[in-house]
Amino acid sequence: MHSEYMKAAIAQAKLALEAGEVPVGAVVVKDGEIIASAHNLVESSRDASAHAEMLALAMAAKAVGDWRLCGCSLYVTLEPCPMCTGAILNSRIDEVVFGAFDAEMGCCGSCTDLTDGMLSRRVRCVGGIMEEECACLLSEAFRRSR
């Protein structure tokens, strides 16, 4: 089940790669349906907050008509950073499923874990789903930038 939604996030990451962005893609799922999808737009928008997760959460909020995304899952190709993890917690997302681990900025278990209940909210996290494919996209982006 996770792989179907992760494939959709990977498709978004590929769009980011072709646009010269860091290839991260995200989708939000509610009741078995993708209600939002996005990819990084940091470079093209010149906005440090234009991460795939942030954009997907905003789209999902519009789709459901509420900033509270209870009953939703976020699928993202890279472990969320501190900014995105904060937004995930604030949005009340039930579950985060990610592909590649981020040893430098990951906040769902790699560098730190902001989702473990030390803060006032908690979210279930599952990492390593289609990890190799997600990591290969990131490697390709860094290879191209050299």
PDB file of C-alpha atoms in Angstrom:
ATOM      1  CA  MET A   1       0.000   0.000   0.000  1.00  0.00           C
ATOM      2  CA  HIS A   2       2.752   2.479   0.901  1.00  0.00           C
ATOM      3  CA  SER A   3       4.499   1.932  -2.423  1.00  0.00           C
ATOM      4  CA  GLU A   4       1.549   3.230  -4.486  1.00  0.00           C
ATOM      5  CA  TYR A   5       1.614   6.590  -2.739  1.00  0.00           C
ATOM      6  CA  MET A   6       5.406   6.739  -2.584  1.00  0.00           C
ATOM      7  CA  LYS A   7       5.497   6.250  -6.360  1.00  0.00           C
ATOM      8  CA  ALA A   8       3.327   9.366  -6.661  1.00  0.00           C
ATOM      9  CA  ALA A   9       5.736  11.279  -4.409  1.00  0.00           C
ATOM     10  CA  ILE A  10       8.664  10.022  -6.517  1.00  0.00           C
ATOM     11  CA  ALA A  11       6.927  11.290  -9.664  1.00  0.00           C
ATOM     12  CA  GLN A  12       6.769  14.718  -8.023  1.00  0.00           C
ATOM     13  CA  ALA A  13      10.458  14.478  -7.069  1.00  0.00           C
ATOM     14  CA  LYS A  14      11.319  13.739 -10.703  1.00  0.00           C
ATOM     15  CA  LEU A  15       9.517  16.932 -11.732  1.00  0.00           C
ATOM     16  CA  ALA A  16      11.656  18.823  -9.233  1.00  0.00           C
ATOM     17  CA  LEU A  17      14.835  17.231 -10.598  1.00  0.00           C
ATOM     18  CA  GLU A  18      13.968  18.254 -14.156  1.00  0.00           C
ATOM     19  CA  ALA A  19      13.272  21.798 -12.952  1.00  0.00           C
ATOM     20  CA  GLY A  20      16.687  22.062 -11.303  1.00  0.00           C
ATOM     21  CA  GLU A  21      15.312  21.774  -7.776  1.00  0.00           C
ATOM     22  CA  VAL A  22      16.412  19.376  -5.047  1.00  0.00           C
ATOM     23  CA  PRO A  23      14.316  16.337  -5.996  1.00  0.00           C
ATOM     24  CA  VAL A  24      11.879  16.000  -3.136  1.00  0.00           C
ATOM     25  CA  GLY A  25       8.248  15.178  -3.751  1.00  0.00           C
ATOM     26  CA  ALA A  26       5.291  14.841  -1.406  1.00  0.00           C
ATOM     27  CA  VAL A  27       1.670  13.732  -1.507  1.00  0.00           C
ATOM     28  CA  VAL A  28      -1.075  13.897   1.111  1.00  0.00           C
ATOM     29  CA  VAL A  29      -3.520  11.012   1.281  1.00  0.00           C
ATOM     30  CA  LYS A  30      -6.965  10.998   2.908  1.00  0.00           C
ATOM     31  CA  ASP A  31      -9.366   8.067   2.796  1.00  0.00           C
ATOM     32  CA  GLY A  32      -7.197   6.285   0.246  1.00  0.00           C
ATOM     33  CA  GLU A  33      -7.101   9.214  -2.193  1.00  0.00           C
ATOM     34  CA  ILE A  34      -4.303  11.643  -2.984  1.00  0.00           C
ATOM     35  CA  ILE A  35      -5.697  15.078  -2.158  1.00  0.00           C
ATOM     36  CA  ALA A  36      -2.501  17.098  -2.678  1.00  0.00           C
ATOM     37  CA  SER A  37       0.847  16.689  -4.383  1.00  0.00           C
ATOM     38  CA  ALA A  38       3.860  18.965  -4.656  1.00  0.00           C
ATOM     39  CA  HIS A  39       7.581  19.123  -5.198  1.00  0.00           C
ATOM     40  CA  ASN A  40      10.325  21.452  -4.030  1.00  0.00           C
ATOM     41  CA  LEU A  41      10.178  24.959  -5.485  1.00  0.00           C
ATOM     42  CA  VAL A  42      12.878  26.584  -3.347  1.00  0.00           C
ATOM     43  CA  GLU A  43      15.133  27.626  -6.233  1.00  0.00           C
ATOM     44  CA  SER A  44      12.470  28.776  -8.684  1.00  0.00           C
ATOM     45  CA  SER A  45      10.475  30.676  -6.044  1.00  0.00           C
ATOM     46  CA  ARG A  46      13.560  31.908  -4.184  1.00  0.00           C
ATOM     47  CA  ASP A  47      11.717  30.925  -1.016  1.00  0.00           C
ATOM     48  CA  ALA A  48      13.462  28.771   1.609  1.00  0.00           C
ATOM     49  CA  SER A  49      10.085  27.562   2.885  1.00  0.00           C
ATOM     50  CA  ALA A  50       8.929  26.173  -0.484  1.00  0.00           C
ATOM     51  CA  HIS A  51       9.679  22.579   0.478  1.00  0.00           C
ATOM     52  CA  ALA A  52       7.525  19.844  -1.021  1.00  0.00           C
ATOM     53  CA  GLU A  53       5.979  19.029   2.350  1.00  0.00           C
ATOM     54  CA  MET A  54       5.034  22.628   3.109  1.00  0.00           C
ATOM     55  CA  LEU A  55       3.418  23.071  -0.303  1.00  0.00           C
ATOM     56  CA  ALA A  56       1.562  19.749  -0.091  1.00  0.00           C
ATOM     57  CA  LEU A  57       0.241  20.551   3.392  1.00  0.00           C
ATOM     58  CA  ALA A  58      -1.077  23.926   2.182  1.00  0.00           C
ATOM     59  CA  MET A  59      -2.768  22.290  -0.815  1.00  0.00           C
ATOM     60  CA  ALA A  60      -4.294  19.594   1.391  1.00  0.00           C
ATOM     61  CA  ALA A  61      -5.676  22.211   3.782  1.00  0.00           C
ATOM     62  CA  LYS A  62      -7.388  23.913   0.853  1.00  0.00           C
ATOM     63  CA  ALA A  63      -8.720  20.571  -0.384  1.00  0.00           C
ATOM     64  CA  VAL A  64     -10.329  19.674   2.957  1.00  0.00           C
ATOM     65  CA  GLY A  65     -11.241  23.243   3.914  1.00  0.00           C
ATOM     66  CA  ASP A  66      -9.391  23.124   7.215  1.00  0.00           C
ATOM     67  CA  TRP A  67      -5.799  23.517   8.403  1.00  0.00           C
ATOM     68  CA  ARG A  68      -6.293  20.455  10.595  1.00  0.00           C
ATOM     69  CA  LEU A  69      -5.369  17.424   8.514  1.00  0.00           C
ATOM     70  CA  CYS A  70      -6.560  14.737  10.914  1.00  0.00           C
ATOM     71  CA  GLY A  71      -7.021  11.422   9.138  1.00  0.00           C
ATOM     72  CA  CYS A  72      -4.354  12.261   6.551  1.00  0.00           C
ATOM     73  CA  SER A  73      -0.986  10.714   5.772  1.00  0.00           C
ATOM     74  CA  LEU A  74       1.983  12.492   4.210  1.00  0.00           C
ATOM     75  CA  TYR A  75       4.256  10.586   1.834  1.00  0.00           C
ATOM     76  CA  VAL A  76       7.564  12.280   1.101  1.00  0.00           C
ATOM     77  CA  THR A  77      10.704  11.109  -0.652  1.00  0.00           C
ATOM     78  CA  LEU A  78      13.103  12.550   1.957  1.00  0.00           C
ATOM     79  CA  GLU A  79      12.862  12.578   5.735  1.00  0.00           C
ATOM     80  CA  PRO A  80      11.370  15.938   6.774  1.00  0.00           C
ATOM     81  CA  CYS A  81      13.596  18.753   8.082  1.00  0.00           C
ATOM     82  CA  PRO A  82      12.863  20.719  11.300  1.00  0.00           C
ATOM     83  CA  MET A  83      10.672  23.296   9.537  1.00  0.00           C
ATOM     84  CA  CYS A  84       8.571  20.692   7.758  1.00  0.00           C
ATOM     85  CA  THR A  85       8.308  18.475  10.827  1.00  0.00           C
ATOM     86  CA  GLY A  86       6.982  21.435  12.801  1.00  0.00           C
ATOM     87  CA  ALA A  87       4.349  22.085  10.153  1.00  0.00           C
ATOM     88  CA  ILE A  88       3.455  18.387  10.092  1.00  0.00           C
ATOM     89  CA  LEU A  89       2.916  18.373  13.860  1.00  0.00           C
ATOM     90  CA  ASN A  90       0.901  21.594  13.767  1.00  0.00           C
ATOM     91  CA  SER A  91      -1.298  20.324  10.923  1.00  0.00           C
ATOM     92  CA  ARG A  92      -2.322  17.234  12.920  1.00  0.00           C
ATOM     93  CA  ILE A  93      -1.219  14.811  10.150  1.00  0.00           C
ATOM     94  CA  ASP A  94      -1.642  11.240  11.467  1.00  0.00           C
ATOM     95  CA  GLU A  95       1.293   9.588   9.727  1.00  0.00           C
ATOM     96  CA  VAL A  96       4.471  10.446   7.822  1.00  0.00           C
ATOM     97  CA  VAL A  97       5.902   7.905   5.414  1.00  0.00           C
ATOM     98  CA  PHE A  98       9.255   8.805   3.906  1.00  0.00           C
ATOM     99  CA  GLY A  99      11.777   7.254   1.563  1.00  0.00           C
ATOM    100  CA  ALA A 100      15.367   8.352   2.106  1.00  0.00           C
ATOM    101  CA  PHE A 101      16.766   9.125   5.530  1.00  0.00           C
ATOM    102  CA  ASP A 102      18.449  12.524   5.969  1.00  0.00           C
ATOM    103  CA  ALA A 103      21.483  12.217   8.226  1.00  0.00           C
ATOM    104  CA  GLU A 104      22.083  15.991   8.159  1.00  0.00           C
ATOM    105  CA  MET A 105      18.624  17.522   8.728  1.00  0.00           C
ATOM    106  CA  GLY A 106      16.165  14.660   9.286  1.00  0.00           C
ATOM    107  CA  CYS A 107      13.806  15.198  12.215  1.00  0.00           C
ATOM    108  CA  CYS A 108      11.853  11.947  12.137  1.00  0.00           C
ATOM    109  CA  GLY A 109      14.588   9.838  13.700  1.00  0.00           C
ATOM    110  CA  SER A 110      17.869  10.477  11.882  1.00  0.00           C
ATOM    111  CA  CYS A 111      19.400  13.624  13.431  1.00  0.00           C
ATOM    112  CA  THR A 112      16.697  14.050  15.985  1.00  0.00           C
ATOM    113  CA  ASP A 113      13.090  13.009  16.408  1.00  0.00           C
ATOM    114  CA  LEU A 114      10.601  15.820  16.847  1.00  0.00           C
ATOM    115  CA  THR A 115       7.733  13.344  16.377  1.00  0.00           C
ATOM    116  CA  ASP A 116       8.394  11.205  19.455  1.00  0.00           C
ATOM    117  CA  GLY A 117       6.069  13.002  21.864  1.00  0.00           C
ATOM    118  CA  MET A 118       8.662  15.238  23.567  1.00  0.00           C
ATOM    119  CA  LEU A 119       6.613  18.130  22.176  1.00  0.00           C
ATOM    120  CA  SER A 120       2.879  18.410  22.744  1.00  0.00           C
ATOM    121  CA  ARG A 121       2.062  16.365  19.645  1.00  0.00           C
ATOM    122  CA  ARG A 122       3.146  13.054  18.212  1.00  0.00           C
ATOM    123  CA  VAL A 123       2.973  11.580  14.719  1.00  0.00           C
ATOM    124  CA  ARG A 124       3.625   8.038  13.473  1.00  0.00           C
ATOM    125  CA  CYS A 125       6.641   7.843  11.174  1.00  0.00           C
ATOM    126  CA  VAL A 126       7.692   5.098   8.807  1.00  0.00           C
ATOM    127  CA  GLY A 127      10.997   5.537   7.003  1.00  0.00           C
ATOM    128  CA  GLY A 128      12.862   3.688   4.299  1.00  0.00           C
ATOM    129  CA  ILE A 129       9.931   3.074   1.938  1.00  0.00           C
ATOM    130  CA  MET A 130      11.411   2.770  -1.570  1.00  0.00           C
ATOM    131  CA  GLU A 131      14.542   4.250   0.002  1.00  0.00           C
ATOM    132  CA  GLU A 132      16.939   3.294  -2.773  1.00  0.00           C
ATOM    133  CA  GLU A 133      14.895   4.926  -5.520  1.00  0.00           C
ATOM    134  CA  CYS A 134      14.445   8.095  -3.454  1.00  0.00           C
ATOM    135  CA  ALA A 135      18.137   8.269  -2.570  1.00  0.00           C
ATOM    136  CA  CYS A 136      19.154   7.730  -6.208  1.00  0.00           C
ATOM    137  CA  LEU A 137      17.199  10.830  -7.256  1.00  0.00           C
ATOM    138  CA  LEU A 138      19.052  12.902  -4.680  1.00  0.00           C
ATOM    139  CA  SER A 139      22.409  11.470  -5.797  1.00  0.00           C
ATOM    140  CA  GLU A 140      21.560  12.300  -9.395  1.00  0.00           C
ATOM    141  CA  ALA A 141      20.756  15.899  -8.471  1.00  0.00           C
ATOM    142  CA  PHE A 142      24.034  16.359  -6.638  1.00  0.00           C
ATOM    143  CA  ARG A 143      25.946  14.701  -9.488  1.00  0.00           C
ATOM    144  CA  ARG A 144      24.350  17.137 -11.957  1.00  0.00           C
ATOM    145  CA  SER A 145      25.213  20.139  -9.820  1.00  0.00           C
ATOM    146  CA  ARG A 146      28.920  19.353  -9.852  1.00  0.00           C
TER     147      ARG A 146
END
